[in-house]
Amino acid sequence: MQAVHVAGAGMIRFGKYPVDVTLEKMGEQAAREAMRSANATPAEIEAVYVGHVFGGPVAGQRIGARLGLAGKPVTNHENYCSSGATALREAWIAIGAGIYDVALVLGVEKMTDRVKGGVQPDKDDLDAAVGFIFAAGHGLSARRYMEDYGATREQIAMVAVKNHQHSTGNPYAQYQHEVSLDQVLNARPIAEPLGLYDCSPISDGAAAVIVASEAGLRRLGVERAMAPRVDGCGLVSGTVQAGLGDVNEEDVSWRAGQEAYRLAGIEPSDVDFVEMHDCFTIAEIVRLEGLGVLPKGQGGALTAAGHTSLGGELPVNASGGLLSRGHPVGATGAAQICELYWQLTGQAAGRQVEDAKVGLAYCKGGSVSGTDGASVTTIVMSR
Amino acid sequence: MTSTSFRPDVFAADSPTLLGSRCTACGRKAFPHREVCPTCGALDAAETVELSKDGRIYSFTVVRQAPPGLETPYVLGYVDLPADEVRVMSRIEGVTPEDVAIGQSVTLTARRDERAEDEDTVMFAFARTDQEDR
């Protein structure tokens, strides 16, 4: 397949916006920023890939019509929280196959006017019927992780402390302030042992990138040095779990990681930094272990020791992650790609990972009763 | 009073019973009923079976914030059925949030489904028992 690059990125600050800041307005603004960043006019964009969950039918076309992109092929991609990353993967496949040279990928979500109390699986899902919400799933995971590996509540809470510290350097983050360990430990409980600061917020937002082949880069006039390569986009779905195994085995993360490493031709040890789907503190720990970038059962202790902090051995969520940047579900995957682009092109002032050469972005979306997840995307980019 | 199951395919409400499947190819059980065996992948080899009522808590959480329609707090857990080697996600009742613990023995019961319009609708739950914990 032909090489695929990110030629430009744009997003709006994630947060809670008034009702009149609509999905369409947010999507339009992020897309315009990405197009400006890549010198792309509407005429140069050949296809549009949009990830969203709660945007309703054909949200992508509604936004495209506002961008001068009416008439182009537009597709809408729903894979719950990995929708934005799934949209990128579709663009990567199409450009890699030589069908297009320049495409727009957009992740967008309006949540604060339509989601209350936490996100759930489909209402007909058996787990949802007995009271499962995503926070509860991660509470179950955290309790068992502490039991099996001797991890402490404090170690898990340090994920929130670290990511909030990182967020102070990210102008696009919903929250840009530090939180103390005491604040995390003493916050209002949500799904014990997890409290408010262990949970990513319900947010509005949009993020977009322009992806291009080498011919596309020439057409846009974007230098190769300013267009990191998308080395591989892994996608797996969860498998039906049988028996009484470890709920934190993270086989779905392992398989997604293997897929990305295979496609990119790298080893886990080649990864310099990670944007991880920390929808909940514990999730960052067990998913990093599943990916094989941290040893099993040691993620909590390593987080507390600064291993995954900026300046540490493997910086994770230099952006502040979902916990601080916010989590407009369909936009998150695209925001991670924006962050990889800014890090790999040295444009992440205030949170720059030193000598960032290879970045990995991980998203996990949704749940299906009895499985270890619905969709996981793993994207490797290098400069 | 007769009660109605929230999901008759997985739970018989009168004399509460969980309905799972047993693979006639490999003998492993699953919950809920799975037409494709999650262990060996056999197709169309599943027979419906009643599962054991005795479980133990594998993990639990106390949910204190939930979407509208769900009364909080409530205890949600993974309950292992050792006799069937099956794990079930379920409400856990008959124990306070302060006293619930991993490893406790629980027994199958029925509880009202507060989100159902019909007051007779029940879902499965597991309740704390006096048995020795494992």
Short mmCIF file of N, CA, C and O in Angstrom, two decimals, chain A residues 67-135:
data_model
loop_
_atom_site.label_atom_id
_atom_site.label_comp_id
_atom_site.label_asym_id
_atom_site.label_seq_id
_atom_site.Cartn_x
_atom_site.Cartn_y
_atom_site.Cartn_z
N LEU A 67 -18.93 23.02 4.92
CA LEU A 67 -17.50 23.18 4.68
C LEU A 67 -17.16 23.31 3.19
O LEU A 67 -15.99 23.34 2.83
N GLY A 68 -18.17 23.35 2.34
CA GLY A 68 -17.91 23.35 0.91
C GLY A 68 -17.53 21.97 0.40
O GLY A 68 -16.89 21.84 -0.63
N LEU A 69 -17.92 20.94 1.15
CA LEU A 69 -17.55 19.58 0.77
C LEU A 69 -18.75 18.77 0.29
O LEU A 69 -18.65 17.55 0.11
N ALA A 70 -19.89 19.44 0.09
CA ALA A 70 -21.07 18.75 -0.42
C ALA A 70 -20.74 18.15 -1.79
O ALA A 70 -20.03 18.76 -2.58
N GLY A 71 -21.21 16.95 -2.00
CA GLY A 71 -20.94 16.27 -3.27
C GLY A 71 -19.83 15.23 -3.16
O GLY A 71 -19.76 14.31 -3.95
N LYS A 72 -18.96 15.38 -2.14
CA LYS A 72 -17.86 14.40 -1.95
C LYS A 72 -18.41 13.14 -1.28
O LYS A 72 -19.45 13.18 -0.61
N PRO A 73 -17.67 12.04 -1.39
CA PRO A 73 -18.06 10.85 -0.62
C PRO A 73 -17.86 11.11 0.88
O PRO A 73 -16.75 11.42 1.31
N VAL A 74 -18.94 10.99 1.65
CA VAL A 74 -18.89 11.19 3.10
C VAL A 74 -19.40 9.91 3.76
O VAL A 74 -20.44 9.39 3.37
N THR A 75 -18.65 9.39 4.73
CA THR A 75 -19.16 8.24 5.48
C THR A 75 -19.13 8.53 6.97
O THR A 75 -18.28 9.27 7.46
N ASN A 76 -20.10 7.94 7.68
CA ASN A 76 -20.24 8.11 9.13
C ASN A 76 -19.85 6.81 9.80
O ASN A 76 -20.29 5.74 9.38
N HIS A 77 -19.02 6.91 10.86
CA HIS A 77 -18.47 5.72 11.49
C HIS A 77 -18.79 5.69 12.97
O HIS A 77 -18.46 6.63 13.69
N GLU A 78 -19.48 4.63 13.40
CA GLU A 78 -19.83 4.49 14.82
C GLU A 78 -19.19 3.24 15.39
O GLU A 78 -19.53 2.13 14.98
N ASN A 79 -18.23 3.41 16.29
CA ASN A 79 -17.63 2.32 17.06
C ASN A 79 -17.52 2.76 18.51
O ASN A 79 -16.50 2.55 19.16
N TYR A 80 -18.55 3.43 18.99
CA TYR A 80 -18.58 4.06 20.32
C TYR A 80 -17.33 4.91 20.51
O TYR A 80 -16.98 5.68 19.61
N CYS A 81 -16.60 4.74 21.61
CA CYS A 81 -15.51 5.67 21.91
C CYS A 81 -14.34 5.57 20.94
O CYS A 81 -13.43 6.40 20.98
N SER A 82 -14.30 4.55 20.09
CA SER A 82 -13.23 4.51 19.09
C SER A 82 -13.74 4.92 17.71
O SER A 82 -13.12 4.62 16.69
N SER A 83 -14.85 5.64 17.65
CA SER A 83 -15.42 6.05 16.36
C SER A 83 -14.47 6.94 15.56
O SER A 83 -14.30 6.75 14.36
N GLY A 84 -13.87 7.92 16.23
CA GLY A 84 -12.96 8.84 15.52
C GLY A 84 -11.75 8.12 14.97
O GLY A 84 -11.31 8.37 13.83
N ALA A 85 -11.21 7.19 15.76
CA ALA A 85 -10.05 6.42 15.31
C ALA A 85 -10.44 5.45 14.20
O ALA A 85 -9.66 5.18 13.29
N THR A 86 -11.66 4.93 14.28
CA THR A 86 -12.14 4.03 13.22
C THR A 86 -12.29 4.80 11.90
O THR A 86 -11.98 4.28 10.83
N ALA A 87 -12.73 6.06 12.00
CA ALA A 87 -12.83 6.90 10.80
C ALA A 87 -11.45 7.10 10.18
O ALA A 87 -11.28 7.01 8.95
N LEU A 88 -10.44 7.34 11.04
CA LEU A 88 -9.08 7.49 10.52
C LEU A 88 -8.63 6.21 9.82
O LEU A 88 -8.03 6.26 8.74
N ARG A 89 -8.95 5.07 10.42
CA ARG A 89 -8.53 3.79 9.82
C ARG A 89 -9.14 3.61 8.43
O ARG A 89 -8.45 3.14 7.50
N GLU A 90 -10.39 4.00 8.28
CA GLU A 90 -11.02 3.88 6.96
C GLU A 90 -10.32 4.77 5.93
O GLU A 90 -10.12 4.37 4.78
N ALA A 91 -9.95 5.98 6.34
CA ALA A 91 -9.23 6.89 5.44
C ALA A 91 -7.85 6.33 5.09
O ALA A 91 -7.40 6.40 3.95
N TRP A 92 -7.21 5.75 6.11
CA TRP A 92 -5.87 5.15 5.92
C TRP A 92 -5.94 4.01 4.89
O TRP A 92 -5.09 3.88 4.01
N ILE A 93 -6.99 3.20 4.99
CA ILE A 93 -7.17 2.10 4.04
C ILE A 93 -7.37 2.64 2.63
O ILE A 93 -6.75 2.18 1.67
N ALA A 94 -8.23 3.65 2.51
CA ALA A 94 -8.58 4.16 1.17
C ALA A 94 -7.39 4.85 0.52
O ALA A 94 -7.13 4.67 -0.68
N ILE A 95 -6.66 5.64 1.29
CA ILE A 95 -5.49 6.32 0.72
C ILE A 95 -4.39 5.30 0.46
O ILE A 95 -3.73 5.33 -0.59
N GLY A 96 -4.21 4.39 1.40
CA GLY A 96 -3.21 3.34 1.20
C GLY A 96 -3.47 2.53 -0.06
O GLY A 96 -2.55 2.12 -0.75
N ALA A 97 -4.74 2.32 -0.36
CA ALA A 97 -5.12 1.55 -1.54
C ALA A 97 -5.00 2.37 -2.83
O ALA A 97 -5.18 1.83 -3.92
N GLY A 98 -4.71 3.65 -2.68
CA GLY A 98 -4.54 4.50 -3.86
C GLY A 98 -5.83 5.05 -4.44
O GLY A 98 -5.83 5.60 -5.54
N ILE A 99 -6.92 4.94 -3.70
CA ILE A 99 -8.20 5.44 -4.20
C ILE A 99 -8.26 6.96 -4.10
O ILE A 99 -8.77 7.64 -4.98
N TYR A 100 -7.74 7.51 -3.01
CA TYR A 100 -7.68 8.97 -2.83
C TYR A 100 -6.26 9.37 -2.44
O TYR A 100 -5.48 8.54 -1.96
N ASP A 101 -5.96 10.66 -2.58
CA ASP A 101 -4.68 11.21 -2.13
C ASP A 101 -4.83 12.16 -0.95
O ASP A 101 -3.87 12.39 -0.21
N VAL A 102 -6.02 12.75 -0.78
CA VAL A 102 -6.23 13.69 0.33
C VAL A 102 -7.63 13.46 0.91
O VAL A 102 -8.62 13.42 0.16
N ALA A 103 -7.70 13.28 2.22
CA ALA A 103 -9.01 13.07 2.86
C ALA A 103 -9.07 13.82 4.19
O ALA A 103 -8.04 14.07 4.82
N LEU A 104 -10.29 14.16 4.58
CA LEU A 104 -10.54 14.78 5.88
C LEU A 104 -11.10 13.72 6.82
O LEU A 104 -12.03 13.00 6.47
N VAL A 105 -10.52 13.66 8.02
CA VAL A 105 -11.05 12.77 9.08
C VAL A 105 -11.49 13.65 10.23
O VAL A 105 -10.72 14.49 10.72
N LEU A 106 -12.73 13.46 10.65
CA LEU A 106 -13.29 14.31 11.71
C LEU A 106 -13.93 13.43 12.78
O LEU A 106 -14.65 12.48 12.47
N GLY A 107 -13.64 13.76 14.04
CA GLY A 107 -14.37 13.14 15.16
C GLY A 107 -15.12 14.24 15.87
O GLY A 107 -14.54 15.31 16.15
N VAL A 108 -16.38 14.03 16.16
CA VAL A 108 -17.20 15.11 16.73
C VAL A 108 -18.28 14.53 17.64
O VAL A 108 -18.80 13.44 17.38
N GLU A 109 -18.56 15.23 18.72
CA GLU A 109 -19.63 14.76 19.63
C GLU A 109 -20.21 15.92 20.41
O GLU A 109 -19.48 16.78 20.91
N LYS A 110 -21.53 15.93 20.52
CA LYS A 110 -22.24 16.84 21.41
C LYS A 110 -22.88 15.94 22.47
O LYS A 110 -23.73 15.11 22.14
N MET A 111 -22.45 16.07 23.71
CA MET A 111 -22.95 15.16 24.76
C MET A 111 -23.71 15.87 25.87
O MET A 111 -24.65 15.32 26.44
N THR A 112 -23.25 17.10 26.22
CA THR A 112 -23.73 17.69 27.47
C THR A 112 -25.22 18.03 27.44
O THR A 112 -25.83 18.20 28.50
N ASP A 113 -25.81 18.11 26.26
CA ASP A 113 -27.25 18.37 26.19
C ASP A 113 -28.07 17.09 26.01
O ASP A 113 -29.29 17.14 25.88
N ARG A 114 -27.40 15.91 26.01
CA ARG A 114 -28.18 14.68 25.75
C ARG A 114 -27.74 13.46 26.56
O ARG A 114 -28.40 12.42 26.49
N VAL A 115 -26.66 13.52 27.29
CA VAL A 115 -26.21 12.37 28.09
C VAL A 115 -26.14 12.77 29.56
O VAL A 115 -25.50 13.77 29.89
N LYS A 116 -26.81 12.01 30.42
CA LYS A 116 -26.85 12.34 31.86
C LYS A 116 -26.43 11.13 32.70
O LYS A 116 -26.88 10.02 32.45
N GLY A 117 -25.57 11.37 33.68
CA GLY A 117 -25.26 10.36 34.70
C GLY A 117 -24.25 9.31 34.29
O GLY A 117 -23.88 8.47 35.10
N GLY A 118 -23.81 9.32 33.04
CA GLY A 118 -22.83 8.33 32.59
C GLY A 118 -23.32 7.61 31.36
O GLY A 118 -24.52 7.51 31.12
N VAL A 119 -22.37 7.09 30.56
CA VAL A 119 -22.75 6.40 29.33
C VAL A 119 -22.96 4.92 29.61
O VAL A 119 -22.36 4.33 30.50
N GLN A 120 -23.82 4.32 28.81
CA GLN A 120 -24.23 2.92 28.96
C GLN A 120 -24.13 2.21 27.62
O GLN A 120 -24.13 2.84 26.58
N PRO A 121 -24.11 0.88 27.66
CA PRO A 121 -24.23 0.13 26.40
C PRO A 121 -25.65 0.29 25.83
O PRO A 121 -26.49 0.96 26.43
N ASP A 122 -25.89 -0.34 24.70
CA ASP A 122 -27.23 -0.35 24.12
C ASP A 122 -28.23 -0.82 25.17
O ASP A 122 -27.96 -1.70 25.97
N LYS A 123 -29.43 -0.22 25.16
CA LYS A 123 -30.40 -0.49 26.23
C LYS A 123 -30.87 -1.94 26.27
O LYS A 123 -31.34 -2.42 27.29
N ASP A 124 -30.74 -2.66 25.16
CA ASP A 124 -31.15 -4.06 25.13
C ASP A 124 -30.05 -5.02 25.56
O ASP A 124 -30.26 -6.22 25.64
N ASP A 125 -28.87 -4.47 25.82
CA ASP A 125 -27.75 -5.29 26.28
C ASP A 125 -28.07 -5.86 27.66
O ASP A 125 -28.59 -5.14 28.53
N LEU A 126 -27.76 -7.13 27.89
CA LEU A 126 -28.11 -7.79 29.17
C LEU A 126 -27.43 -7.11 30.36
O LEU A 126 -28.05 -6.91 31.41
N ASP A 127 -26.15 -6.73 30.21
CA ASP A 127 -25.46 -6.06 31.32
C ASP A 127 -26.13 -4.73 31.65
O ASP A 127 -26.32 -4.40 32.83
N ALA A 128 -26.49 -3.99 30.61
CA ALA A 128 -27.17 -2.70 30.84
C ALA A 128 -28.47 -2.92 31.59
O ALA A 128 -28.85 -2.15 32.48
N ALA A 129 -29.15 -4.01 31.27
CA ALA A 129 -30.45 -4.29 31.90
C ALA A 129 -30.32 -4.55 33.39
O ALA A 129 -31.26 -4.29 34.15
N VAL A 130 -29.17 -5.07 33.85
CA VAL A 130 -29.02 -5.32 35.29
C VAL A 130 -28.33 -4.17 36.01
O VAL A 130 -28.06 -4.25 37.20
N GLY A 131 -28.02 -3.08 35.27
CA GLY A 131 -27.48 -1.89 35.94
C GLY A 131 -26.03 -1.57 35.64
O GLY A 131 -25.42 -0.75 36.32
N PHE A 132 -25.49 -2.20 34.60
CA PHE A 132 -24.10 -1.90 34.21
C PHE A 132 -24.03 -0.52 33.57
O PHE A 132 -24.81 -0.18 32.69
N ILE A 133 -23.10 0.28 34.05
CA ILE A 133 -22.69 1.50 33.35
C ILE A 133 -21.17 1.39 33.23
O ILE A 133 -20.55 0.60 33.94
N PHE A 134 -20.57 2.18 32.35
CA PHE A 134 -19.15 1.98 32.11
C PHE A 134 -18.32 2.20 33.38
O PHE A 134 -17.35 1.48 33.64
N ALA A 135 -18.71 3.18 34.19
CA ALA A 135 -17.97 3.42 35.43
C ALA A 135 -17.97 2.18 36.31
O ALA A 135 -16.96 1.84 36.95
#
